[in-house]
Coordinates of C-alpha atoms in Angstrom, one line a residue:
M1 CA 34.9 158.0 41.3
L2 CA 38.4 157.2 42.8
F3 CA 36.7 154.0 44.5
W4 CA 35.4 152.8 41.1
I5 CA 38.7 153.3 39.3
I6 CA 40.7 151.3 42.1
T7 CA 37.9 148.7 41.9
A8 CA 38.2 148.4 38.2
F9 CA 42.0 147.9 38.2
L10 CA 41.8 145.4 41.0
T11 CA 39.2 143.4 39.1
L12 CA 41.3 143.6 35.9
A13 CA 44.2 142.1 37.7
V14 CA 42.3 139.3 39.0
L15 CA 40.6 138.6 35.7
A16 CA 44.1 138.6 33.9
T17 CA 45.4 136.1 36.4
L18 CA 42.4 133.8 35.9
A19 CA 42.5 134.1 32.2
R20 CA 46.2 133.3 32.1
A21 CA 45.7 130.1 34.1
M22 CA 42.7 129.0 32.3
L23 CA 44.2 129.6 28.8
R24 CA 47.4 127.8 29.7
G25 CA 45.4 124.8 30.7
S26 CA 46.3 122.1 33.2
A27 CA 49.0 119.5 33.0
G28 CA 46.3 116.7 33.2
D29 CA 44.7 117.7 29.9
R30 CA 47.9 117.1 27.6
P31 CA 47.1 116.2 24.0
P32 CA 48.8 113.1 22.4
A33 CA 51.1 115.2 20.4
A34 CA 52.6 116.6 23.6
Y35 CA 53.6 113.2 24.7
D36 CA 55.1 112.4 21.2
L37 CA 57.3 115.4 21.5
D38 CA 58.7 114.1 24.9
V39 CA 59.5 110.7 23.2
Y40 CA 61.2 112.3 20.1
R41 CA 63.3 114.6 22.4
D42 CA 64.4 111.6 24.3
Q43 CA 65.2 109.9 21.1
L44 CA 67.5 112.8 20.1
R45 CA 69.3 112.6 23.4
E46 CA 69.8 108.8 22.8
V47 CA 71.3 109.3 19.4
D48 CA 74.0 111.6 21.0
R49 CA 74.7 109.1 23.7
D50 CA 75.1 106.2 21.2
L51 CA 77.5 108.4 19.1
A52 CA 79.5 109.2 22.2
R53 CA 79.8 105.5 23.1
G54 CA 80.8 104.5 19.5
V55 CA 77.7 102.4 18.9
V56 CA 76.7 104.3 15.6
S57 CA 78.8 106.2 13.1
E58 CA 78.6 109.9 12.5
A59 CA 76.6 109.4 9.2
D60 CA 74.0 107.0 10.9
A61 CA 73.7 109.5 13.8
E62 CA 73.0 112.5 11.4
R63 CA 70.3 110.5 9.4
A64 CA 68.7 109.5 12.8
R65 CA 68.6 113.2 13.9
T66 CA 67.1 114.3 10.6
E67 CA 64.4 111.9 11.0
V68 CA 63.6 112.5 14.5
S69 CA 63.7 116.3 13.9
R70 CA 61.1 116.0 11.1
R71 CA 58.9 114.1 13.5
I72 CA 59.3 116.7 16.1
L73 CA 58.2 119.5 13.8
T74 CA 55.2 117.4 12.8
A75 CA 54.3 116.7 16.4
D76 CA 54.8 120.4 17.4
A77 CA 52.7 121.6 14.5
A78 CA 49.8 119.2 15.7
L79 CA 50.2 120.4 19.4
Q80 CA 49.9 124.1 18.2
K81 CA 46.7 123.3 16.2
H82 CA 45.1 121.5 19.2
Q83 CA 45.9 124.5 21.5
Q84 CA 44.5 127.1 19.2
T85 CA 41.3 124.9 18.6
A86 CA 40.9 124.6 22.4
R87 CA 41.3 128.2 23.2
A88 CA 38.9 129.3 20.3
S89 CA 36.2 126.9 21.6
G90 CA 35.7 125.7 25.2
G91 CA 38.6 127.6 26.8
M92 CA 37.4 130.9 25.5
I93 CA 33.8 130.1 26.3
T94 CA 34.6 129.2 29.9
L95 CA 36.8 132.2 30.3
G96 CA 34.0 134.5 29.1
V97 CA 31.6 132.9 31.5
T98 CA 34.0 133.2 34.3
I99 CA 34.7 136.9 33.6
G100 CA 31.0 137.6 33.5
A101 CA 30.4 135.9 36.6
V102 CA 33.1 137.6 38.5
I103 CA 32.0 141.1 37.4
A104 CA 28.2 140.5 37.9
G105 CA 28.9 138.7 41.4
S106 CA 31.1 141.5 42.5
Y107 CA 28.8 144.2 41.6
Y108 CA 25.6 142.4 43.2
I109 CA 27.5 141.8 46.4
Y110 CA 28.7 145.3 46.6
M111 CA 25.1 146.6 46.0
Q112 CA 23.9 144.2 48.7
L113 CA 26.6 145.1 51.4
G114 CA 28.2 148.2 50.3
A115 CA 27.1 151.8 50.4
P116 CA 27.2 153.2 46.9
G117 CA 27.7 157.0 46.8
Y118 CA 29.2 157.1 50.3
G119 CA 32.8 157.6 51.1
D120 CA 34.7 155.7 53.8
L121 CA 34.4 157.5 57.2
A122 CA 36.5 157.0 60.2
L123 CA 34.9 156.3 63.6
A124 CA 35.6 159.7 64.7
N125 CA 33.9 161.2 61.8
R126 CA 30.7 158.9 62.0
I127 CA 30.5 160.0 65.7
E128 CA 30.7 163.7 64.8
A129 CA 28.1 163.2 61.9
A130 CA 25.8 161.4 64.4
Q131 CA 26.1 164.2 66.8
I132 CA 25.3 166.8 64.2
L133 CA 22.3 164.9 63.0
R134 CA 21.1 164.7 66.5
E135 CA 21.4 168.4 67.0
E136 CA 19.9 169.3 63.8
R137 CA 16.9 166.9 63.5
P138 CA 13.4 168.3 63.3
G139 CA 11.4 169.3 66.3
Q140 CA 8.2 167.9 67.5
D141 CA 5.8 170.3 65.7
S142 CA 7.6 169.5 62.4
A143 CA 7.2 165.8 63.1
E144 CA 3.6 165.9 64.0
A145 CA 2.9 168.1 60.8
S146 CA 4.2 165.4 58.6
I147 CA 1.8 162.8 60.2
D148 CA -1.6 162.2 58.7
G149 CA -4.5 163.1 60.9
Q150 CA -5.5 160.5 63.6
N151 CA -8.5 158.3 63.0
L152 CA -10.7 156.8 65.6
P153 CA -9.8 153.1 66.5
P154 CA -12.6 150.9 64.7
D155 CA -13.6 149.2 68.0
V156 CA -14.3 152.4 70.1
D157 CA -17.7 152.6 71.6
P158 CA -19.7 155.7 70.4
D159 CA -20.9 156.4 73.8
Y160 CA -17.2 156.5 75.0
V161 CA -16.7 159.3 72.4
V162 CA -19.4 161.3 73.6
L163 CA -18.2 161.0 77.2
V164 CA -14.7 162.2 76.0
E165 CA -16.2 165.2 74.4
R166 CA -18.0 166.1 77.5
L167 CA -14.6 165.8 79.3
R168 CA -13.0 168.1 76.9
Q169 CA -15.6 170.7 77.5
T170 CA -15.2 170.3 81.3
V171 CA -11.5 170.6 81.1
I172 CA -11.6 173.8 79.1
A173 CA -13.8 175.3 81.7
R174 CA -11.6 174.1 84.4
P175 CA -7.9 174.2 83.1
D176 CA -6.4 173.9 86.5
D177 CA -8.2 170.8 87.4
L178 CA -5.3 168.2 87.7
Q179 CA -7.4 165.2 87.7
G180 CA -9.4 166.3 84.7
Q181 CA -6.1 166.8 82.7
E182 CA -5.0 163.4 83.8
L183 CA -8.3 161.8 82.8
L184 CA -8.2 163.7 79.4
S185 CA -4.7 162.7 78.6
R186 CA -5.6 158.9 79.0
A187 CA -8.8 159.4 77.2
E188 CA -7.3 161.1 74.3
G189 CA -4.6 158.6 74.0
R190 CA -7.0 155.7 74.0
L191 CA -8.7 157.4 71.0
G192 CA -5.5 157.8 69.3
N193 CA -5.5 161.6 69.6
Y194 CA -1.8 161.5 70.7
T195 CA -1.2 165.3 70.2
A196 CA -4.2 166.4 72.4
A197 CA -3.0 163.6 74.9
H198 CA 0.4 165.0 75.3
V199 CA -1.0 168.5 75.6
A200 CA -3.2 167.5 78.5
K201 CA -0.3 165.7 80.0
A202 CA 2.0 168.7 79.7
R203 CA -0.6 170.6 81.6
A204 CA -0.8 168.1 84.2
I205 CA 2.8 168.0 84.9
A206 CA 2.9 171.8 85.1
L207 CA 0.2 171.7 87.6
K208 CA 2.1 169.2 89.6
G209 CA 5.3 171.2 89.5
D210 CA 8.0 169.7 91.6
D211 CA 5.7 166.7 92.6
A212 CA 6.0 165.4 88.9
T213 CA 7.4 161.9 89.0
A214 CA 9.6 159.9 86.6
E215 CA 6.5 158.1 85.6
D216 CA 4.8 161.4 84.5
Y217 CA 7.8 162.4 82.4
S218 CA 8.0 158.9 80.9
Q219 CA 4.3 158.9 79.9
Y220 CA 4.7 162.4 78.4
A221 CA 7.7 161.4 76.4
D222 CA 5.7 158.3 75.2
L223 CA 2.8 160.4 74.2
L224 CA 5.2 162.8 72.2
I225 CA 6.8 159.9 70.4
L226 CA 3.4 158.3 69.6
A227 CA 2.3 161.7 68.1
A228 CA 5.3 161.8 66.0
G229 CA 4.8 158.5 64.5
G230 CA 7.6 156.8 66.5
Y231 CA 10.1 159.5 66.0
V232 CA 12.0 160.6 69.1
S233 CA 12.2 164.5 68.8
P234 CA 14.4 166.8 70.9
E235 CA 11.4 167.6 73.0
A236 CA 10.8 164.0 73.7
E237 CA 14.6 163.5 74.2
N238 CA 14.4 166.1 76.8
M239 CA 11.5 164.3 78.6
L240 CA 13.5 161.1 78.4
E241 CA 16.4 162.6 80.2
R242 CA 14.4 164.2 82.9
T243 CA 12.8 160.7 83.5
L244 CA 16.2 158.9 83.8
A245 CA 17.6 161.6 86.0
I246 CA 14.8 160.8 88.5
D247 CA 14.7 157.0 87.8
P248 CA 17.6 155.5 85.8
T249 CA 16.0 152.2 85.6
D250 CA 12.8 153.3 84.0
G251 CA 12.3 150.7 81.1
P252 CA 10.1 152.6 78.5
A253 CA 12.4 155.6 78.9
R254 CA 15.5 153.6 78.3
Y255 CA 13.9 151.8 75.4
Y256 CA 13.0 155.1 73.8
Y257 CA 16.5 156.6 74.5
G258 CA 18.0 153.6 72.6
L259 CA 15.4 154.1 69.8
M260 CA 16.6 157.9 69.7
M261 CA 20.3 156.8 69.5
S262 CA 19.4 154.4 66.6
Q263 CA 17.6 157.4 64.6
T264 CA 20.5 159.7 65.1
G265 CA 23.3 157.4 63.7
R266 CA 24.5 155.7 66.9
P267 CA 23.2 152.0 66.6
D268 CA 26.1 150.8 68.8
T269 CA 24.8 152.8 71.9
A270 CA 21.2 151.6 71.2
L271 CA 22.5 148.1 71.1
R272 CA 24.2 148.4 74.4
I273 CA 21.0 150.0 76.0
W274 CA 18.7 147.3 74.6
D275 CA 20.9 144.5 75.3
Q276 CA 20.9 145.6 79.0
L277 CA 17.1 145.7 79.1
L278 CA 16.9 142.3 77.8
R279 CA 19.3 140.9 80.4
E280 CA 17.5 142.7 83.3
G281 CA 14.0 141.7 82.2
P282 CA 11.5 140.8 83.2
A283 CA 10.3 138.7 80.4
D284 CA 6.8 140.1 80.5
A285 CA 7.9 143.8 80.4
P286 CA 6.1 145.7 77.6
W287 CA 9.5 146.8 76.1
I288 CA 10.9 143.4 75.6
I289 CA 9.1 142.5 72.5
P290 CA 9.8 145.7 70.5
V291 CA 13.5 145.3 71.6
Q292 CA 13.7 141.8 70.5
A293 CA 12.1 142.7 67.1
Q294 CA 14.8 145.4 66.4
I295 CA 17.9 144.4 68.2
E296 CA 19.4 142.0 65.7
E297 CA 19.0 144.6 62.9
M298 CA 20.6 147.1 65.3
A299 CA 23.5 144.7 65.8
V300 CA 24.0 144.4 62.0
R301 CA 24.1 148.2 61.7
A302 CA 26.6 148.5 64.5
G303 CA 28.8 145.8 63.0
V304 CA 28.4 143.4 65.9
N305 CA 28.1 139.6 65.7
Y306 CA 25.3 139.3 68.3
A307 CA 23.1 136.7 69.8
I308 CA 20.0 137.6 71.7
P309 CA 20.5 136.7 75.4
A310 CA 18.1 135.0 77.7
I311 CA 15.6 137.4 79.2
G312 CA 16.2 138.4 82.8
T313 CA 19.8 136.7 83.2
G314 CA 21.6 139.9 83.9
R315 CA 22.5 141.2 87.3
G316 CA 21.0 144.6 87.8
P317 CA 21.5 147.0 90.7
S318 CA 19.6 146.3 94.1
A319 CA 16.4 148.3 95.1
D320 CA 18.6 150.2 97.7
Q321 CA 21.2 151.2 95.1
I322 CA 18.5 152.4 92.7
E323 CA 16.9 154.4 95.5
A324 CA 20.2 155.9 96.5
A325 CA 21.0 156.9 92.9
Q326 CA 17.8 159.0 92.5
D327 CA 19.0 161.9 94.5
L328 CA 22.5 162.0 93.1
S329 CA 23.9 164.5 90.4
P330 CA 25.2 162.9 87.1
A331 CA 28.9 163.2 88.4
E332 CA 27.8 161.5 91.6
R333 CA 25.9 158.9 90.0
M334 CA 28.8 158.1 87.7
E335 CA 31.0 157.9 90.8
M336 CA 28.6 155.5 92.4
I337 CA 28.5 153.2 89.2
Q338 CA 32.3 153.2 89.4
G339 CA 32.0 152.1 93.0
M340 CA 29.6 149.4 92.2
V341 CA 31.9 147.9 89.4
T342 CA 34.8 148.0 91.8
G343 CA 32.8 146.2 94.4
L344 CA 31.9 143.7 91.8
S345 CA 35.3 143.2 90.6
D346 CA 36.6 142.6 94.1
R347 CA 34.0 140.0 94.8
L348 CA 34.7 138.2 91.8
A349 CA 38.4 138.2 92.4
T350 CA 37.9 136.9 95.9
E351 CA 34.8 134.8 95.9
G352 CA 34.2 134.1 92.3
G353 CA 30.7 134.0 90.8
P354 CA 28.6 132.9 87.7
V355 CA 29.7 133.8 84.2
E356 CA 26.8 136.4 83.9
D357 CA 28.5 138.4 86.7
W358 CA 31.7 138.4 84.8
A359 CA 30.1 139.4 81.5
Q360 CA 28.3 142.2 83.3
L361 CA 31.6 143.5 84.8
I362 CA 33.3 143.4 81.4
S363 CA 30.2 145.3 79.9
A364 CA 30.2 147.9 82.6
L365 CA 33.9 148.6 82.3
G366 CA 33.5 148.9 78.5
V367 CA 30.8 151.4 79.0
L368 CA 33.1 153.3 81.4
G369 CA 35.7 153.4 78.8
Q370 CA 38.2 151.2 80.9
M371 CA 39.1 149.0 78.0
D372 CA 42.4 147.7 79.3
Q373 CA 40.9 146.5 82.5
A374 CA 37.9 145.1 80.7
R375 CA 40.4 143.0 78.5
A376 CA 42.2 141.9 81.6
I377 CA 39.0 140.7 83.3
L378 CA 38.0 138.9 79.9
I379 CA 41.3 137.0 80.0
N380 CA 40.8 136.1 83.7
A381 CA 37.2 134.9 83.0
R382 CA 38.3 132.6 80.2
E383 CA 40.8 131.1 82.5
V384 CA 38.3 130.5 85.0
F385 CA 35.6 129.0 82.7
G386 CA 38.1 127.4 80.3
D387 CA 36.3 123.9 80.1
D388 CA 32.7 125.3 80.0
P389 CA 31.6 126.0 76.2
G390 CA 28.4 127.8 77.3
A391 CA 30.4 130.3 79.5
A392 CA 33.0 130.6 76.8
D393 CA 30.1 131.6 74.4
I394 CA 28.8 134.2 76.7
L395 CA 32.1 135.7 77.3
S396 CA 32.8 135.9 73.4
R397 CA 29.5 137.5 72.9
T398 CA 30.2 140.2 75.5
A399 CA 33.6 140.8 74.1
D400 CA 32.2 141.3 70.6
R401 CA 29.5 143.8 72.1
V402 CA 32.1 145.9 74.1
G403 CA 34.5 145.8 71.2
L404 CA 37.4 143.7 72.6
E405 CA 37.6 141.3 69.7

């Protein structure tokens, strides 16, 4: 309510200013009576000057003043009548239309861009609210219970359905058959029975034990999310984290992790994850199209002026660096990332490099929270590429994404 009270007072203040200016009128629209008044006042001053020079007598000057004053009163009455008529007709109509347009336009814009019913939240409060939402969101079972039963795809061969039913019976009889569980998981997924598919995949992972790969966990997370209708549950998040702990470059897991962040009130984090996926590519990766379809909306939600980059222009880690990162703890992996950032910074300082490398360094420093250093690198890069409009555009988009501008 306080917001609407303040808004009402501000609107009234603006409308009062507009009304005063419109009712007063402009100097270019003066009626003839106004010019007559100017002439008569000059005549009065002229009579006084003639009397002072002795050109006319006191009696003649008095008669002239009386006549001019009478004309002034007549002209002033005509001017007042004209102003009242203008205010009562066109002026008031224009004022009414303007007031209506201001009120209606302000309300429409707020309803489109504002958040009616929501108070202002500081960044720390929004992050805290997002964390609570993430911790208290529904589990996998609740999400699946809210989804309508799966129907067979229309193009499925009936003979294939019969084969899948036989496979189900075989797996029931041989629950520890790893190959059977894998085949059943793929078959159920093809039929759209994602719940049965992820149950079979979970059993296959349990049978593999420590031999389960990042791809296994990524596929399991994918089936959990499909079974929940695109919702990333805490159980799916756990599988995504296990995937990325083994292989930090897994594309589907990174895409779904960004989706989870967007669903829990952190579009800024989702934007950073998806932007990096686009920059790394490749263009034919299966996650590129869904990222392109959603990333602009994510940028709007994050409050970032964003332009989709060219696919595959980023500079990702080498194959050796990826392999080395797989056996590290989270703290060791962060230390390794810091070392890679330092190495890139040193190379750019001594040897230079393309603008994409500078943009990657600025983004990495922003992710690490080293904003002062990121700002210094941005200033340096703009000096290096000062005459290149394309490079300047890339640097500006990077600065917007990181939050430096």
